[in-house]
Amino acid sequence: MKALDELTFDNRFARLGDAFSTHVLPEPLDEPRLVVASDAALALLDLDPAVAQTPVFAELFSGHKLWEEAEPRAMVYSGHQFGGYSPQLGDGRGLLLGEVYNAAGEHWDLHLKGAGMTPYSRMGDGRAVLRSSIREFLASEALHALGIPSSRALCVIGSSTPVWREKQERGAMVLRLAPSHIRFGHFEYFYYTKKTEQQAQLAEHVLNLHYPECREQPEPYLAMFREIVERNAEMIAKWQAYGFCHGVMNTDNMSILGITFDFGPFAFLDDFDAHFICNHSDHEGRYSFSNQVPIGQWNLSALAQALTPFISVDALKEALGLYLPLYQAHYLDLMRRRLGLTTAEDEDQKLVERLLALMQNSGVDYTLFFRRLGDESATLAVARLRDDFVDMAGFDAWADLYKARVARDGEYSEEQRRVRMHAVNPLYILRNYLAQNAIAAAEAGDYSEVRRLHEVLTKPFEEQAGMEQYAQRPPDWGKHLEISCSS
Ligand code: AMP
Ligand code: MG
């Protein structure tokens, strides 16, 4: 275990030079205080959980103090936002403080979001509010606990600094961790500005640090792109299987590592709804729940375009062709497991689709359905669950197919079925209304609810004593919350 002043820095991105980022110092928040910290994220830096309680911790992650070896930089990138190209984006309110490596040799970017204005702030104030910082913190740690690749969050620091959004709020900072903060948009920036030399430097950097195994391949860049395609297919399959809606899948929000990144008006589905749009400024539904699958491919095509200086168009097209079949294979594999199946049959895809259509029509709670399906034998579970469906005859027909399928799947005890299914079907997810409750308390100065919710979400598959209230459908007020897109 290390003390806070014992972190070991190795700022590889900063060393790429001024064409890639600009030196900017964080602008401190007033009266910093710890809102919440993640012990699991602290462990990634070999830090003792107790350090989060020290005053210097809040000072470090609110811009008051900085390690000598840190080299805070605002990164430049661009990207396609809602389908249109924005030529100049960048860290408008976040700073890469530096890269730290831990005892296991892993590198982690320390990225402070809400750290003040940078050359890329455009019309923004460089700040983040408490509400959106808490949401990013909870989402990062909750997704990770579900086994969905994501950036991580070390802590949220609150303050008394006023920040104007629709109304006056308070500024906060969230410290984000990821092995890299390089986005699809980084490659697009150097491609569209025709800075070929820097683009090659960036490609080398990503290849060497994040895809070293691709070096062994005959065409390393192509191998790297293929790997990015594969990781995105897998990540999005997990989003779809667990009902996660990202909300702003612009290419500047897509990580080059295939991890969930840049949380905005995201949501987990309560009722199953394929057409769900969590982002209220997304009037066309470009980033609706079911559109995330084709948009994943669209975004990869945008990255492919930016890689045309290095890889032939035919090879890029072929690699892009891997996306959908890989997505489908991952998705179906996960959904089979969510249904408690251990073998594969051709008709399984239809079994899943029919179930989802029934859930859609009846507004069935997506998370609780699968959890309850694993509570008891298939026969008993479907008999209990049928009450949730408006089209009971339709559900009965599905249940017959399902029971027959389970019978063909193999012999196992009810206990084996429960253990296996509960290990992939969470009881607790980050429902919008739960986040909202925690945020309301935090805005009033009480951080206990954020901390409790975070604790619960770190073990989403384990039933936790006294935490029943976190495993419920939303109350009426919490069903269709409009989550502000300003953050
Ligand atoms: P986002 O939609 O949060 O991914 O942000 C898109 C772009 O706007 C990024 O370049 C951000 O850095 C920038 N941005 C968002 N909010 C602010 C803000 N409050 N101040 C400055 N820049 C911002
Ligand atoms: Mg962003």
Short mmCIF file of C-alpha atoms and ligand atoms in Angstrom, two decimals:
data_model
loop_
_atom_site.label_atom_id
_atom_site.label_comp_id
_atom_site.label_asym_id
_atom_site.label_seq_id
_atom_site.Cartn_x
_atom_site.Cartn_y
_atom_site.Cartn_z
CA MET A 1 0.00 0.00 0.00
CA LYS A 2 1.17 3.46 -0.88
CA ALA A 3 0.66 6.90 0.61
CA LEU A 4 -0.70 9.64 -1.64
CA ASP A 5 2.73 11.17 -2.17
CA GLU A 6 4.20 7.84 -3.25
CA LEU A 7 2.43 7.50 -6.61
CA THR A 8 4.81 6.80 -9.48
CA PHE A 9 4.21 8.92 -12.56
CA ASP A 10 5.21 8.20 -16.15
CA ASN A 11 3.47 10.76 -18.36
CA ARG A 12 3.68 9.12 -21.74
CA PHE A 13 0.92 11.11 -23.42
CA ALA A 14 2.33 14.44 -22.22
CA ARG A 15 5.67 13.47 -23.80
CA LEU A 16 4.03 13.31 -27.25
CA GLY A 17 4.27 17.09 -27.15
CA ASP A 18 2.30 20.23 -27.74
CA ALA A 19 0.63 19.08 -30.97
CA PHE A 20 -1.37 16.64 -28.84
CA SER A 21 -2.19 18.56 -25.70
CA THR A 22 -1.71 21.86 -23.91
CA HIS A 23 -0.32 22.42 -20.44
CA VAL A 24 -3.08 23.85 -18.20
CA LEU A 25 -3.25 24.03 -14.41
CA PRO A 26 -6.46 22.99 -12.65
CA GLU A 27 -8.53 25.83 -11.26
CA PRO A 28 -9.36 25.03 -7.62
CA LEU A 29 -12.88 24.69 -6.23
CA ASP A 30 -13.85 26.44 -3.00
CA GLU A 31 -14.17 24.48 0.25
CA PRO A 32 -13.48 21.05 -1.20
CA ARG A 33 -14.98 18.04 0.54
CA LEU A 34 -15.05 14.33 -0.16
CA VAL A 35 -18.42 13.18 -1.46
CA VAL A 36 -17.55 9.58 -2.22
CA ALA A 37 -14.50 7.45 -3.04
CA SER A 38 -14.15 3.98 -4.49
CA ASP A 39 -11.99 1.56 -2.47
CA ALA A 40 -11.71 -0.70 -5.51
CA ALA A 41 -10.44 2.18 -7.65
CA LEU A 42 -8.02 3.26 -4.91
CA ALA A 43 -6.65 -0.26 -4.94
CA LEU A 44 -5.84 0.11 -8.65
CA LEU A 45 -3.32 2.77 -7.60
CA ASP A 46 -2.15 0.68 -4.60
CA LEU A 47 -3.68 3.30 -2.31
CA ASP A 48 -4.99 2.47 1.15
CA PRO A 49 -8.74 3.30 1.39
CA ALA A 50 -7.94 5.43 4.47
CA VAL A 51 -6.16 8.07 2.35
CA ALA A 52 -9.52 9.21 0.98
CA GLN A 53 -10.40 10.54 4.43
CA THR A 54 -7.37 12.82 4.68
CA PRO A 55 -7.72 16.55 3.88
CA VAL A 56 -4.94 16.36 1.30
CA PHE A 57 -6.99 13.89 -0.75
CA ALA A 58 -9.80 16.40 -1.28
CA GLU A 59 -7.19 19.09 -2.03
CA LEU A 60 -5.46 16.98 -4.67
CA PHE A 61 -8.66 16.16 -6.52
CA SER A 62 -10.17 19.65 -6.40
CA GLY A 63 -7.24 21.48 -7.97
CA HIS A 64 -5.63 22.87 -4.81
CA LYS A 65 -2.56 20.66 -4.77
CA LEU A 66 -0.62 18.79 -7.38
CA TRP A 67 2.15 16.20 -7.31
CA GLU A 68 5.45 17.55 -8.56
CA GLU A 69 5.61 14.79 -11.18
CA ALA A 70 2.11 15.46 -12.50
CA GLU A 71 1.95 17.26 -15.85
CA PRO A 72 -1.64 18.41 -16.31
CA ARG A 73 -2.60 18.56 -19.99
CA ALA A 74 -5.78 19.29 -21.94
CA MET A 75 -5.94 16.92 -24.91
CA VAL A 76 -7.06 18.02 -28.36
CA TYR A 77 -9.46 15.87 -30.41
CA SER A 78 -12.43 16.26 -32.71
CA GLY A 79 -15.29 13.96 -33.59
CA HIS A 80 -18.65 13.28 -35.16
CA GLN A 81 -21.43 14.62 -32.95
CA PHE A 82 -24.90 13.36 -33.85
CA GLY A 83 -23.60 12.43 -37.27
CA GLY A 84 -21.98 15.78 -38.13
CA TYR A 85 -18.27 16.48 -37.97
CA SER A 86 -17.06 18.93 -35.29
CA PRO A 87 -13.51 19.83 -36.31
CA GLN A 88 -12.31 21.17 -32.98
CA LEU A 89 -13.13 19.57 -29.66
CA GLY A 90 -10.87 18.59 -26.81
CA ASP A 91 -10.74 18.51 -23.03
CA GLY A 92 -12.91 21.56 -22.39
CA ARG A 93 -13.20 20.94 -18.70
CA GLY A 94 -11.09 17.90 -17.98
CA LEU A 95 -7.35 17.55 -17.53
CA LEU A 96 -5.12 14.56 -17.83
CA LEU A 97 -3.11 15.07 -14.63
CA GLY A 98 -0.64 12.38 -15.51
CA GLU A 99 -0.14 8.63 -15.83
CA VAL A 100 0.55 6.52 -12.79
CA TYR A 101 1.74 2.96 -12.76
CA ASN A 102 0.98 0.52 -9.99
CA ALA A 103 2.88 -2.39 -8.44
CA ALA A 104 1.39 -4.77 -11.02
CA GLY A 105 2.87 -2.58 -13.76
CA GLU A 106 -0.49 -1.28 -15.01
CA HIS A 107 -0.67 2.35 -16.15
CA TRP A 108 -3.65 4.47 -15.19
CA ASP A 109 -4.47 7.92 -16.54
CA LEU A 110 -5.57 10.29 -13.79
CA HIS A 111 -8.15 12.53 -15.42
CA LEU A 112 -9.77 15.32 -13.44
CA LYS A 113 -13.15 16.35 -14.84
CA GLY A 114 -14.52 19.80 -13.98
CA ALA A 115 -11.04 21.27 -13.52
CA GLY A 116 -11.69 24.65 -15.15
CA MET A 117 -11.29 26.32 -18.52
CA THR A 118 -8.86 25.13 -21.18
CA PRO A 119 -8.14 26.24 -24.76
CA TYR A 120 -10.89 23.77 -25.78
CA SER A 121 -13.66 25.10 -23.54
CA ARG A 122 -15.46 26.86 -26.43
CA MET A 123 -18.54 28.49 -24.81
CA GLY A 124 -18.31 26.34 -21.67
CA ASP A 125 -17.22 27.31 -18.17
CA GLY A 126 -14.87 24.38 -17.67
CA ARG A 127 -16.88 23.14 -14.73
CA ALA A 128 -18.92 20.05 -13.85
CA VAL A 129 -21.78 20.08 -11.36
CA LEU A 130 -22.21 17.76 -8.39
CA ARG A 131 -25.20 16.00 -9.98
CA SER A 132 -23.38 14.91 -13.14
CA SER A 133 -20.17 14.06 -11.25
CA ILE A 134 -22.07 11.70 -8.96
CA ARG A 135 -23.77 10.10 -11.95
CA GLU A 136 -20.44 9.51 -13.70
CA PHE A 137 -18.91 8.09 -10.53
CA LEU A 138 -21.78 5.68 -9.85
CA ALA A 139 -22.06 4.58 -13.48
CA SER A 140 -18.35 3.86 -13.88
CA GLU A 141 -18.15 1.71 -10.79
CA ALA A 142 -21.53 0.02 -11.38
CA LEU A 143 -20.70 -0.95 -14.96
CA HIS A 144 -17.37 -2.35 -13.87
CA ALA A 145 -19.07 -4.43 -11.19
CA LEU A 146 -21.44 -5.84 -13.82
CA GLY A 147 -18.47 -6.93 -15.90
CA ILE A 148 -19.00 -4.25 -18.55
CA PRO A 149 -15.73 -2.61 -19.63
CA SER A 150 -15.71 0.98 -18.42
CA SER A 151 -13.51 3.83 -17.33
CA ARG A 152 -13.31 3.91 -13.53
CA ALA A 153 -13.86 6.62 -10.96
CA LEU A 154 -11.68 7.25 -7.94
CA CYS A 155 -13.72 9.91 -6.19
CA VAL A 156 -16.05 12.87 -6.36
CA ILE A 157 -15.04 16.07 -4.59
CA GLY A 158 -17.81 18.58 -3.90
CA SER A 159 -17.46 22.28 -3.20
CA SER A 160 -19.21 25.55 -2.51
CA THR A 161 -18.26 27.05 -5.90
CA PRO A 162 -21.42 28.22 -7.67
CA VAL A 163 -21.91 26.92 -11.22
CA TRP A 164 -24.77 28.03 -13.47
CA ARG A 165 -26.75 25.52 -15.45
CA GLU A 166 -30.57 25.82 -15.73
CA LYS A 167 -30.27 27.05 -12.17
CA GLN A 168 -27.41 27.69 -9.78
CA GLU A 169 -25.68 24.50 -8.71
CA ARG A 170 -22.40 23.60 -7.04
CA GLY A 171 -19.19 22.67 -8.80
CA ALA A 172 -17.59 19.27 -8.29
CA MET A 173 -14.77 17.25 -9.77
CA VAL A 174 -14.63 13.57 -10.54
CA LEU A 175 -11.31 11.80 -10.86
CA ARG A 176 -11.57 9.34 -13.72
CA LEU A 177 -9.18 6.44 -14.26
CA ALA A 178 -8.58 4.62 -17.53
CA PRO A 179 -5.55 2.98 -19.13
CA SER A 180 -5.92 5.65 -21.83
CA HIS A 181 -8.14 8.65 -22.57
CA ILE A 182 -7.52 8.44 -26.32
CA ARG A 183 -10.76 8.52 -28.29
CA PHE A 184 -11.77 7.76 -31.88
CA GLY A 185 -11.87 11.56 -32.17
CA HIS A 186 -8.12 11.84 -31.57
CA PHE A 187 -7.47 9.96 -34.81
CA GLU A 188 -10.14 11.97 -36.62
CA TYR A 189 -8.55 15.25 -35.52
CA PHE A 190 -5.16 14.47 -37.02
CA TYR A 191 -6.70 12.92 -40.12
CA TYR A 192 -8.97 15.85 -40.99
CA THR A 193 -6.32 18.46 -40.19
CA LYS A 194 -3.95 16.47 -42.45
CA LYS A 195 -1.29 16.31 -39.74
CA THR A 196 0.00 13.03 -41.08
CA GLU A 197 3.21 12.94 -39.10
CA GLN A 198 1.44 13.46 -35.77
CA GLN A 199 -1.23 10.97 -36.76
CA ALA A 200 1.46 8.35 -37.33
CA GLN A 201 2.96 9.24 -33.96
CA LEU A 202 -0.43 8.78 -32.31
CA ALA A 203 -0.96 5.43 -34.05
CA GLU A 204 2.46 4.22 -32.91
CA HIS A 205 1.74 5.38 -29.38
CA VAL A 206 -1.56 3.49 -29.18
CA LEU A 207 -0.11 0.40 -30.83
CA ASN A 208 2.94 0.25 -28.56
CA LEU A 209 1.20 1.01 -25.30
CA HIS A 210 -2.23 -0.51 -25.69
CA TYR A 211 -2.07 -3.14 -28.42
CA PRO A 212 1.52 -4.46 -28.21
CA GLU A 213 0.44 -7.97 -29.23
CA CYS A 214 -0.60 -6.55 -32.63
CA ARG A 215 3.05 -5.75 -33.33
CA GLU A 216 3.58 -9.47 -33.94
CA GLN A 217 1.02 -9.47 -36.77
CA PRO A 218 2.01 -8.98 -40.45
CA GLU A 219 -0.06 -5.76 -40.57
CA PRO A 220 0.06 -4.30 -37.03
CA TYR A 221 -2.30 -1.37 -37.69
CA LEU A 222 -4.88 -3.58 -39.29
CA ALA A 223 -4.61 -6.06 -36.40
CA MET A 224 -5.12 -3.17 -33.99
CA PHE A 225 -8.21 -1.92 -35.83
CA ARG A 226 -9.61 -5.45 -35.85
CA GLU A 227 -9.10 -5.68 -32.12
CA ILE A 228 -10.87 -2.33 -31.63
CA VAL A 229 -13.79 -3.64 -33.71
CA GLU A 230 -13.92 -6.78 -31.58
CA ARG A 231 -13.81 -4.91 -28.30
CA ASN A 232 -16.57 -2.54 -29.39
CA ALA A 233 -18.75 -5.44 -30.51
CA GLU A 234 -18.31 -7.06 -27.12
CA MET A 235 -18.87 -3.88 -25.12
CA ILE A 236 -22.05 -2.99 -26.99
CA ALA A 237 -23.32 -6.58 -26.69
CA LYS A 238 -22.98 -6.18 -22.94
CA TRP A 239 -24.79 -2.83 -22.97
CA GLN A 240 -27.67 -4.42 -24.85
CA ALA A 241 -27.78 -7.54 -22.70
CA TYR A 242 -27.90 -5.50 -19.48
CA GLY A 243 -30.08 -2.64 -20.71
CA PHE A 244 -27.52 0.15 -20.61
CA CYS A 245 -28.23 3.19 -22.77
CA HIS A 246 -25.19 5.46 -23.24
CA GLY A 247 -27.06 8.40 -24.71
CA VAL A 248 -24.25 10.31 -26.46
CA MET A 249 -22.37 7.90 -28.71
CA ASN A 250 -20.48 10.63 -30.53
CA THR A 251 -17.10 9.51 -31.80
CA ASP A 252 -15.37 11.86 -29.35
CA ASN A 253 -16.97 9.81 -26.57
CA MET A 254 -15.73 6.46 -27.92
CA SER A 255 -12.62 5.10 -26.26
CA ILE A 256 -9.88 3.58 -28.40
CA LEU A 257 -9.78 0.78 -25.81
CA GLY A 258 -13.40 -0.32 -26.25
CA ILE A 259 -14.46 0.74 -22.77
CA THR A 260 -17.61 2.66 -21.81
CA PHE A 261 -16.58 6.27 -21.61
CA ASP A 262 -17.84 9.84 -21.05
CA PHE A 263 -21.07 9.48 -19.16
CA GLY A 264 -23.83 11.99 -19.86
CA PRO A 265 -27.58 11.41 -19.76
CA PHE A 266 -27.08 7.61 -19.68
CA ALA A 267 -29.71 5.27 -18.21
CA PHE A 268 -30.30 1.65 -17.41
CA LEU A 269 -33.67 0.44 -18.65
CA ASP A 270 -36.32 -0.02 -15.99
CA ASP A 271 -39.14 -1.41 -18.17
CA PHE A 272 -37.82 -3.08 -21.28
CA ASP A 273 -38.15 -0.64 -24.18
CA ALA A 274 -36.12 -1.16 -27.35
CA HIS A 275 -36.94 2.38 -28.50
CA PHE A 276 -35.92 4.07 -25.27
CA ILE A 277 -34.12 7.43 -25.69
CA CYS A 278 -32.36 8.55 -22.54
CA ASN A 279 -30.99 11.78 -24.01
CA HIS A 280 -33.74 14.36 -24.22
CA SER A 281 -31.88 16.45 -26.77
CA ASP A 282 -31.71 13.41 -29.08
CA HIS A 283 -34.95 14.24 -30.89
CA GLU A 284 -34.41 11.78 -33.74
CA GLY A 285 -33.53 8.90 -31.44
CA ARG A 286 -30.15 8.50 -33.10
CA TYR A 287 -28.82 7.01 -29.85
CA SER A 288 -31.93 5.13 -28.78
CA PHE A 289 -31.38 1.83 -26.99
CA SER A 290 -31.69 -0.45 -30.03
CA ASN A 291 -29.84 1.99 -32.30
CA GLN A 292 -26.71 1.58 -30.21
CA VAL A 293 -25.89 -1.54 -32.21
CA PRO A 294 -25.78 0.04 -35.71
CA ILE A 295 -24.29 3.25 -34.28
CA GLY A 296 -21.42 1.18 -32.91
CA GLN A 297 -20.65 0.19 -36.48
CA TRP A 298 -21.16 3.73 -37.76
CA ASN A 299 -18.62 5.00 -35.24
CA LEU A 300 -16.13 2.30 -36.19
CA SER A 301 -16.56 3.35 -39.85
CA ALA A 302 -15.72 6.92 -38.86
CA LEU A 303 -12.57 5.64 -37.18
CA ALA A 304 -11.80 3.48 -40.24
CA GLN A 305 -11.99 6.57 -42.45
CA ALA A 306 -9.42 8.27 -40.22
CA LEU A 307 -7.15 5.23 -40.52
CA THR A 308 -7.11 5.18 -44.33
CA PRO A 309 -3.57 6.66 -44.40
CA PHE A 310 -2.33 3.46 -42.73
CA ILE A 311 -4.63 0.65 -43.85
CA SER A 312 -6.13 -0.19 -47.25
CA VAL A 313 -9.82 0.50 -47.69
CA ASP A 314 -10.52 -3.13 -48.57
CA ALA A 315 -8.86 -4.38 -45.39
CA LEU A 316 -10.74 -1.82 -43.30
CA LYS A 317 -14.04 -2.88 -44.86
CA GLU A 318 -13.30 -6.50 -44.17
CA ALA A 319 -12.50 -5.74 -40.53
CA LEU A 320 -15.69 -3.68 -40.18
CA GLY A 321 -17.57 -6.70 -41.47
CA LEU A 322 -16.59 -8.54 -38.31
CA TYR A 323 -18.59 -6.21 -36.11
CA LEU A 324 -22.16 -7.44 -36.52
CA PRO A 325 -21.50 -11.19 -36.40
CA LEU A 326 -19.27 -10.70 -33.36
CA TYR A 327 -21.83 -8.50 -31.70
CA GLN A 328 -24.54 -11.08 -32.30
CA ALA A 329 -22.42 -13.94 -31.00
CA HIS A 330 -21.55 -12.10 -27.77
CA TYR A 331 -25.08 -10.86 -27.27
CA LEU A 332 -26.66 -14.25 -27.79
CA ASP A 333 -24.12 -15.91 -25.55
CA LEU A 334 -24.95 -13.50 -22.74
CA MET A 335 -28.70 -13.74 -23.24
CA ARG A 336 -28.50 -17.54 -23.19
CA ARG A 337 -26.72 -17.30 -19.89
CA ARG A 338 -29.26 -14.83 -18.59
CA LEU A 339 -31.92 -17.40 -19.46
CA GLY A 340 -29.99 -20.07 -17.59
CA LEU A 341 -29.00 -22.01 -20.69
CA THR A 342 -25.65 -23.76 -20.93
CA THR A 343 -25.86 -25.05 -24.50
CA ALA A 344 -26.56 -23.36 -27.83
CA GLU A 345 -29.39 -24.09 -30.26
CA ASP A 346 -30.24 -22.36 -33.53
CA GLU A 347 -33.64 -21.24 -32.30
CA ASP A 348 -32.28 -19.44 -29.22
CA GLN A 349 -32.15 -16.09 -31.00
CA LYS A 350 -35.89 -16.35 -31.68
CA LEU A 351 -36.56 -17.35 -28.10
CA VAL A 352 -34.85 -14.16 -26.91
CA GLU A 353 -36.58 -11.97 -29.50
CA ARG A 354 -40.02 -13.31 -28.64
CA LEU A 355 -39.43 -12.70 -24.96
CA LEU A 356 -38.27 -9.14 -25.54
CA ALA A 357 -41.30 -8.39 -27.73
CA LEU A 358 -43.58 -9.62 -24.93
CA MET A 359 -41.69 -7.57 -22.34
CA GLN A 360 -41.89 -4.50 -24.56
CA ASN A 361 -45.67 -4.79 -24.89
CA SER A 362 -46.22 -5.25 -21.18
CA GLY A 363 -43.59 -2.87 -19.81
CA VAL A 364 -41.92 -5.60 -17.78
CA ASP A 365 -38.98 -4.66 -15.57
CA TYR A 366 -35.94 -5.81 -17.53
CA THR A 367 -33.62 -6.50 -14.60
CA LEU A 368 -36.05 -8.07 -12.16
CA PHE A 369 -37.55 -10.40 -14.77
CA PHE A 370 -34.26 -12.24 -15.29
CA ARG A 371 -33.40 -12.24 -11.60
CA ARG A 372 -36.75 -13.82 -10.70
CA LEU A 373 -36.50 -16.28 -13.55
CA GLY A 374 -33.49 -17.74 -11.75
CA ASP A 375 -35.07 -17.76 -8.29
CA GLU A 376 -36.69 -21.16 -8.76
CA SER A 377 -37.21 -23.92 -11.31
CA ALA A 378 -38.20 -22.85 -14.82
CA THR A 379 -41.73 -24.17 -14.32
CA LEU A 380 -42.35 -22.37 -11.03
CA ALA A 381 -40.65 -19.18 -12.15
CA VAL A 382 -42.66 -18.71 -15.35
CA ALA A 383 -45.89 -19.51 -13.49
CA ARG A 384 -45.12 -16.66 -11.09
CA LEU A 385 -43.86 -14.21 -13.74
CA ARG A 386 -46.84 -14.56 -16.08
CA ASP A 387 -48.84 -12.06 -14.01
CA ASP A 388 -46.53 -9.31 -15.19
CA PHE A 389 -47.59 -9.78 -18.81
CA VAL A 390 -50.64 -8.23 -20.41
CA ASP A 391 -50.59 -10.80 -23.20
CA MET A 392 -50.76 -13.84 -20.92
CA ALA A 393 -51.53 -16.25 -23.75
CA GLY A 394 -48.50 -14.95 -25.59
CA PHE A 395 -46.37 -15.38 -22.52
CA ASP A 396 -47.70 -18.90 -21.90
CA ALA A 397 -46.73 -19.87 -25.44
CA TRP A 398 -43.24 -18.49 -24.85
CA ALA A 399 -43.05 -20.21 -21.45
CA ASP A 400 -43.83 -23.59 -23.07
CA LEU A 401 -40.99 -23.11 -25.54
CA TYR A 402 -38.70 -22.02 -22.72
CA LYS A 403 -39.52 -24.96 -20.45
CA ALA A 404 -38.95 -27.39 -23.30
CA ARG A 405 -35.67 -25.68 -24.11
CA VAL A 406 -34.54 -25.84 -20.46
CA ALA A 407 -35.43 -29.53 -20.37
CA ARG A 408 -33.25 -30.16 -23.44
CA ASP A 409 -30.43 -28.08 -21.96
CA GLY A 410 -29.34 -30.65 -19.41
CA GLU A 411 -29.83 -32.02 -15.94
CA TYR A 412 -29.11 -29.74 -13.04
CA SER A 413 -30.56 -29.05 -9.64
CA GLU A 414 -32.65 -26.01 -8.84
CA GLU A 415 -29.79 -24.79 -6.66
CA GLN A 416 -27.27 -25.09 -9.50
CA ARG A 417 -29.64 -23.20 -11.77
CA ARG A 418 -30.12 -20.43 -9.22
CA VAL A 419 -26.40 -19.98 -8.53
CA ARG A 420 -25.56 -19.96 -12.22
CA MET A 421 -28.33 -17.52 -13.16
CA HIS A 422 -27.86 -15.16 -10.21
CA ALA A 423 -24.19 -14.88 -11.15
CA VAL A 424 -25.17 -13.21 -14.45
CA ASN A 425 -28.49 -11.56 -13.53
CA PRO A 426 -28.00 -8.57 -11.22
CA LEU A 427 -30.45 -7.77 -8.48
CA TYR A 428 -29.26 -4.17 -8.23
CA ILE A 429 -28.71 -1.78 -11.12
CA LEU A 430 -28.18 1.97 -11.22
CA ARG A 431 -31.76 3.02 -11.80
CA ASN A 432 -32.19 6.69 -12.61
CA TYR A 433 -34.47 7.26 -9.67
CA LEU A 434 -31.97 5.73 -7.24
CA ALA A 435 -29.28 8.05 -8.56
CA GLN A 436 -31.74 10.93 -8.29
CA ASN A 437 -32.49 10.20 -4.63
CA ALA A 438 -28.78 10.06 -3.83
CA ILE A 439 -28.14 13.30 -5.74
CA ALA A 440 -30.97 15.16 -3.98
CA ALA A 441 -29.52 14.18 -0.58
CA ALA A 442 -25.99 15.10 -1.67
CA GLU A 443 -27.12 18.50 -2.94
CA ALA A 444 -28.53 19.07 0.54
CA GLY A 445 -25.14 18.14 2.04
CA ASP A 446 -25.82 14.52 3.01
CA TYR A 447 -23.49 12.13 1.17
CA SER A 448 -24.54 8.96 2.98
CA GLU A 449 -27.02 7.89 0.30
CA VAL A 450 -24.47 8.22 -2.53
CA ARG A 451 -22.05 6.13 -0.52
CA ARG A 452 -24.63 3.47 0.33
CA LEU A 453 -25.86 3.21 -3.26
CA HIS A 454 -22.27 2.92 -4.48
CA GLU A 455 -21.64 0.12 -1.95
CA VAL A 456 -24.74 -1.79 -3.05
CA LEU A 457 -23.81 -1.46 -6.73
CA THR A 458 -20.31 -2.84 -6.20
CA LYS A 459 -21.91 -6.28 -5.57
CA PRO A 460 -24.84 -6.25 -7.99
CA PHE A 461 -25.24 -10.03 -8.16
CA GLU A 462 -25.21 -10.64 -4.38
CA GLU A 463 -28.37 -10.26 -2.37
CA GLN A 464 -27.50 -7.85 0.44
CA ALA A 465 -29.31 -7.83 3.76
CA GLY A 466 -31.49 -4.79 4.40
CA MET A 467 -31.08 -3.43 0.85
CA GLU A 468 -34.46 -4.48 -0.56
CA GLN A 469 -35.31 -0.88 -1.42
CA TYR A 470 -32.56 -0.88 -4.08
CA ALA A 471 -34.05 -3.88 -5.87
CA GLN A 472 -37.47 -2.45 -6.65
CA ARG A 473 -39.17 -1.09 -9.72
CA PRO A 474 -39.20 2.71 -9.73
CA PRO A 475 -42.08 4.52 -8.02
CA ASP A 476 -44.34 6.52 -10.36
CA TRP A 477 -42.34 9.73 -9.96
CA GLY A 478 -39.15 7.91 -10.90
CA LYS A 479 -40.35 6.22 -14.08
CA HIS A 480 -39.80 8.88 -16.70
CA LEU A 481 -37.32 11.24 -15.13
CA GLU A 482 -35.96 13.87 -17.45
CA ILE A 483 -32.25 13.82 -16.81
CA SER A 484 -30.78 17.19 -17.64
CA CYS A 485 -28.28 17.00 -20.46
CA SER A 486 -26.35 19.98 -19.10
CA SER A 487 -23.65 18.65 -16.90
P1 AMP B 1 -19.64 15.98 -23.91
O1 AMP B 1 -20.95 16.14 -24.59
O2 AMP B 1 -19.71 16.10 -22.40
O3 AMP B 1 -18.90 14.76 -24.34
O4 AMP B 1 -18.76 17.24 -24.32
C1 AMP B 1 -18.50 17.63 -25.65
C2 AMP B 1 -17.41 18.66 -25.70
O5 AMP B 1 -17.79 19.83 -24.96
C3 AMP B 1 -16.10 18.21 -25.09
O6 AMP B 1 -15.07 18.75 -25.87
C4 AMP B 1 -16.14 18.79 -23.70
O7 AMP B 1 -14.86 19.02 -23.17
C5 AMP B 1 -16.87 20.10 -23.93
N1 AMP B 1 -17.61 20.55 -22.73
C6 AMP B 1 -18.72 20.00 -22.18
N2 AMP B 1 -19.10 20.68 -21.09
C7 AMP B 1 -18.22 21.70 -20.94
C8 AMP B 1 -18.09 22.77 -20.01
N3 AMP B 1 -18.94 22.94 -18.99
N4 AMP B 1 -17.05 23.61 -20.17
C9 AMP B 1 -16.19 23.48 -21.18
N5 AMP B 1 -16.27 22.50 -22.09
C10 AMP B 1 -17.27 21.63 -21.99
MG MG B 2 -17.27 13.92 -24.24
#
